[in-house]
mmCIF file of C-alpha atoms in Angstrom:
data_model
loop_
_atom_site.group_PDB
_atom_site.id
_atom_site.type_symbol
_atom_site.label_atom_id
_atom_site.label_comp_id
_atom_site.label_asym_id
_atom_site.label_seq_id
_atom_site.Cartn_x
_atom_site.Cartn_y
_atom_site.Cartn_z
ATOM 1 C CA MET A 1 -26.769 -4.723 -6.331
ATOM 2 C CA ARG A 2 -30.306 -5.579 -5.314
ATOM 3 C CA THR A 3 -33.257 -5.243 -7.706
ATOM 4 C CA ARG A 4 -34.749 -2.352 -5.734
ATOM 5 C CA GLU A 5 -31.426 -0.482 -5.839
ATOM 6 C CA LYS A 6 -31.103 -1.079 -9.582
ATOM 7 C CA ALA A 7 -34.622 0.223 -10.167
ATOM 8 C CA ALA A 8 -33.964 3.325 -8.051
ATOM 9 C CA LEU A 9 -30.755 3.988 -9.949
ATOM 10 C CA ALA A 10 -32.510 3.591 -13.307
ATOM 11 C CA VAL A 11 -35.304 5.993 -12.260
ATOM 12 C CA ALA A 12 -32.705 8.518 -11.067
ATOM 13 C CA GLY A 13 -30.883 8.233 -14.398
ATOM 14 C CA LEU A 14 -34.118 8.814 -16.348
ATOM 15 C CA ALA A 15 -34.896 11.864 -14.222
ATOM 16 C CA VAL A 16 -31.465 13.346 -14.960
ATOM 17 C CA ALA A 17 -31.867 12.641 -18.691
ATOM 18 C CA ALA A 18 -35.372 14.189 -18.720
ATOM 19 C CA ALA A 19 -33.976 17.310 -17.060
ATOM 20 C CA GLY A 20 -31.457 17.717 -19.879
ATOM 21 C CA GLY A 21 -28.489 16.198 -18.056
ATOM 22 C CA THR A 22 -26.080 13.584 -19.223
ATOM 23 C CA VAL A 23 -26.315 10.046 -17.924
ATOM 24 C CA PHE A 24 -23.193 7.926 -18.011
ATOM 25 C CA ALA A 25 -23.787 4.217 -18.137
ATOM 26 C CA GLY A 26 -20.798 2.008 -17.728
ATOM 27 C CA THR A 27 -17.819 1.529 -15.532
ATOM 28 C CA SER A 28 -14.231 2.587 -15.641
ATOM 29 C CA GLY A 29 -11.315 0.258 -15.317
ATOM 30 C CA ALA A 30 -9.576 -0.156 -11.996
ATOM 31 C CA VAL A 31 -6.537 1.959 -11.354
ATOM 32 C CA GLY A 32 -3.795 0.633 -9.138
ATOM 33 C CA PRO A 33 -0.916 -1.772 -8.889
ATOM 34 C CA SER A 34 -0.569 -4.523 -11.402
ATOM 35 C CA PRO A 35 -1.263 -7.327 -10.836
ATOM 36 C CA ALA A 36 -4.159 -6.248 -8.655
ATOM 37 C CA PRO A 37 -3.894 -7.369 -5.042
ATOM 38 C CA SER A 38 -6.401 -9.948 -3.849
ATOM 39 C CA ALA A 39 -9.273 -8.565 -1.807
ATOM 40 C CA GLN A 40 -12.405 -9.811 -0.116
ATOM 41 C CA ALA A 41 -15.243 -7.716 1.265
ATOM 42 C CA ALA A 42 -18.281 -9.026 3.108
ATOM 43 C CA GLU A 43 -20.896 -8.347 5.733
ATOM 44 C CA THR A 44 -21.023 -10.873 8.562
ATOM 45 C CA SER A 45 -21.912 -11.457 12.196
ATOM 46 C CA CYS A 46 -20.623 -13.536 15.087
ATOM 47 C CA VAL A 47 -21.082 -14.010 18.826
ATOM 48 C CA THR A 48 -18.275 -12.607 20.956
ATOM 49 C CA ASP A 49 -16.508 -14.445 23.764
ATOM 50 C CA GLY A 50 -16.030 -13.100 27.308
ATOM 51 C CA ALA A 51 -13.375 -10.633 26.105
ATOM 52 C CA GLY A 52 -15.593 -9.290 23.302
ATOM 53 C CA MET A 53 -13.640 -11.150 20.608
ATOM 54 C CA CYS A 54 -14.612 -13.472 17.786
ATOM 55 C CA THR A 55 -12.792 -15.174 14.928
ATOM 56 C CA VAL A 56 -13.831 -14.351 11.370
ATOM 57 C CA PRO A 57 -13.069 -16.699 8.449
ATOM 58 C CA HIS A 58 -11.908 -15.253 5.106
ATOM 59 C CA ALA A 59 -11.093 -16.765 1.717
ATOM 60 C CA LEU A 60 -8.020 -14.790 0.605
ATOM 61 C CA GLY A 61 -5.792 -17.859 0.745
ATOM 62 C CA ALA A 62 -3.004 -15.692 2.190
ATOM 63 C CA VAL A 63 -2.356 -13.718 5.338
ATOM 64 C CA PRO A 64 -4.058 -10.347 4.872
ATOM 65 C CA ALA A 65 -1.803 -7.326 4.823
ATOM 66 C CA VAL A 66 -4.706 -5.104 5.902
ATOM 67 C CA VAL A 67 -8.207 -5.725 7.288
ATOM 68 C CA VAL A 68 -10.663 -2.841 7.641
ATOM 69 C CA VAL A 69 -13.800 -3.356 9.773
ATOM 70 C CA SER A 70 -16.909 -1.259 10.280
ATOM 71 C CA ALA A 71 -19.578 -2.007 12.887
ATOM 72 C CA ASN A 72 -23.199 -2.252 11.725
ATOM 73 C CA THR A 73 -25.325 -1.675 14.814
ATOM 74 C CA PRO A 74 -28.990 -2.700 14.633
ATOM 75 C CA GLY A 75 -30.218 -0.114 17.127
ATOM 76 C CA GLN A 76 -29.224 3.259 18.500
ATOM 77 C CA PHE A 77 -28.662 1.865 22.011
ATOM 78 C CA ASN A 78 -26.559 -1.076 20.864
ATOM 79 C CA ALA A 79 -23.493 0.851 19.703
ATOM 80 C CA TYR A 80 -20.051 -0.684 20.032
ATOM 81 C CA MET A 81 -16.538 0.015 18.793
ATOM 82 C CA LEU A 82 -14.973 -2.638 16.617
ATOM 83 C CA ASN A 83 -11.290 -3.243 15.908
ATOM 84 C CA THR A 84 -9.158 -5.998 14.461
ATOM 85 C CA VAL A 85 -6.916 -7.826 16.917
ATOM 86 C CA GLN A 86 -3.229 -7.170 16.305
ATOM 87 C CA GLY A 87 -1.293 -10.295 15.360
ATOM 88 C CA SER A 88 -4.429 -12.392 14.708
ATOM 89 C CA TYR A 89 -4.302 -12.523 10.891
ATOM 90 C CA THR A 90 -3.806 -15.968 9.376
ATOM 91 C CA ALA A 91 -4.271 -17.366 5.859
ATOM 92 C CA THR A 92 -7.863 -18.329 6.762
ATOM 93 C CA THR A 93 -9.042 -16.123 9.686
ATOM 94 C CA PHE A 94 -8.663 -12.868 11.596
ATOM 95 C CA GLN A 95 -10.077 -11.716 14.927
ATOM 96 C CA VAL A 96 -12.172 -8.690 15.851
ATOM 97 C CA ARG A 97 -12.960 -7.219 19.258
ATOM 98 C CA ALA A 98 -16.128 -5.333 20.134
ATOM 99 C CA MET A 99 -16.085 -2.860 23.041
ATOM 100 C CA PHE A 100 -18.863 -0.710 24.543
ATOM 101 C CA ASN A 101 -16.195 1.731 25.796
ATOM 102 C CA GLN A 102 -12.465 1.708 26.580
ATOM 103 C CA THR A 103 -12.808 -0.809 29.426
ATOM 104 C CA THR A 104 -16.051 -2.755 28.806
ATOM 105 C CA PRO A 105 -16.079 -5.514 26.164
ATOM 106 C CA LYS A 106 -19.306 -6.534 24.431
ATOM 107 C CA ALA A 107 -19.098 -10.013 25.955
ATOM 108 C CA GLY A 108 -21.283 -12.904 24.809
ATOM 109 C CA GLY A 109 -23.288 -10.821 22.342
ATOM 110 C CA ALA A 110 -23.960 -10.874 18.642
ATOM 111 C CA ILE A 111 -22.172 -8.271 16.543
ATOM 112 C CA TRP A 112 -22.743 -7.322 12.904
ATOM 113 C CA PHE A 113 -20.081 -5.720 10.756
ATOM 114 C CA SER A 114 -18.633 -5.250 7.307
ATOM 115 C CA TYR A 115 -15.022 -5.935 6.476
ATOM 116 C CA ALA A 116 -12.546 -5.663 3.641
ATOM 117 C CA ALA A 117 -9.440 -7.843 3.738
ATOM 118 C CA TYR A 118 -6.563 -7.148 1.388
ATOM 119 C CA GLY A 119 -3.971 -9.810 0.624
ATOM 120 C CA GLY A 120 -0.457 -9.541 -0.561
ATOM 121 C CA GLN A 121 2.535 -7.800 0.832
ATOM 122 C CA VAL A 122 1.924 -4.101 1.221
ATOM 123 C CA SER A 123 5.090 -2.115 1.364
ATOM 124 C CA PRO A 124 5.536 1.616 1.502
ATOM 125 C CA PRO A 125 6.312 3.301 -1.781
ATOM 126 C CA THR A 126 9.995 3.476 -2.437
ATOM 127 C CA THR A 127 11.844 6.536 -3.572
ATOM 128 C CA PRO A 128 14.785 5.771 -5.788
ATOM 129 C CA THR A 129 18.062 6.575 -4.099
ATOM 130 C CA PRO A 130 19.980 9.062 -6.199
ATOM 131 C CA THR A 131 23.259 7.658 -7.385
ATOM 132 C CA LYS A 132 26.235 9.656 -6.305
ATOM 133 C CA THR A 133 28.176 10.797 -9.298
ATOM 134 C CA THR A 134 31.788 11.730 -8.995
ATOM 135 C CA SER A 135 33.704 13.734 -11.523
ATOM 136 C CA PRO A 136 36.756 11.982 -12.889
ATOM 137 C CA THR A 137 39.998 12.750 -11.069
ATOM 138 C CA PRO A 138 42.370 14.551 -13.394
ATOM 139 C CA THR A 139 45.510 12.545 -14.177
ATOM 140 C CA PRO A 140 48.619 14.498 -13.246
ATOM 141 C CA THR A 141 50.822 15.192 -16.230
ATOM 142 C CA MET A 142 54.571 15.490 -16.151
ATOM 143 C CA PRO A 143 55.890 18.778 -17.343
ATOM 144 C CA THR A 144 57.669 18.520 -20.660
ATOM 145 C CA SER A 145 61.373 19.160 -20.651
ATOM 146 C CA PRO A 146 62.322 22.472 -22.162
ATOM 147 C CA THR A 147 64.064 22.442 -25.531
ATOM 148 C CA TYR A 148 67.511 23.939 -25.541
ATOM 149 C CA PRO A 149 69.437 25.195 -28.576
ATOM 150 C CA PRO A 150 72.077 22.766 -29.883
ATOM 151 C CA THR A 151 75.457 22.983 -28.232
ATOM 152 C CA SER A 152 78.844 23.133 -29.956
ATOM 153 C CA GLU A 153 79.700 19.610 -28.760
ATOM 154 C CA THR A 154 77.547 18.139 -31.494
ATOM 155 C CA PRO A 155 79.188 18.552 -34.899
ATOM 156 C CA PRO A 156 77.010 20.041 -37.557
ATOM 157 C CA GLY A 157 75.957 17.184 -39.778
ATOM 158 C CA GLY A 158 75.253 14.991 -36.792
ATOM 159 C CA GLY A 159 77.947 12.373 -37.269
ATOM 160 C CA SER A 160 80.596 11.061 -34.972
ATOM 161 C CA GLY A 161 83.369 12.229 -37.294
ATOM 162 C CA ALA A 162 84.913 8.775 -37.726
ATOM 163 C CA GLY A 163 86.214 7.961 -41.253
ATOM 164 C CA SER A 164 84.427 8.867 -44.321
#
């Protein structure tokens, strides 16, 4: 933050406090994935080639998963659209293309822009797949044999009747 911006922020904070408001000084911790993905943001310029493209160096040390660019035009009549070039990301550079309209590139001109490059593999959030539960299959049971009253063939006393 520049000195002028810091001074303006301090004056604004004093004005809020003088008006009976609450001034919060401090920062909150970052919220997001852990470990935090690597990121680089900068403002830069380059001169485009005949197709309106230029190569931008970055210091992520890995192929960016995402690069976001925003044109900074110096005058109202110097507007251009700015996009990243698909498939141009490397571990050290990416390409941008400046266009005046859908068919006319900003060829051989200086462009100014801001960018944010985010490293690491970005994957869509995953939803856990529900596990299919099956109820246990009942084990078939054999019917029990019915009990019959004793027959007369078995002597009372349960012996074979041979010698006593």
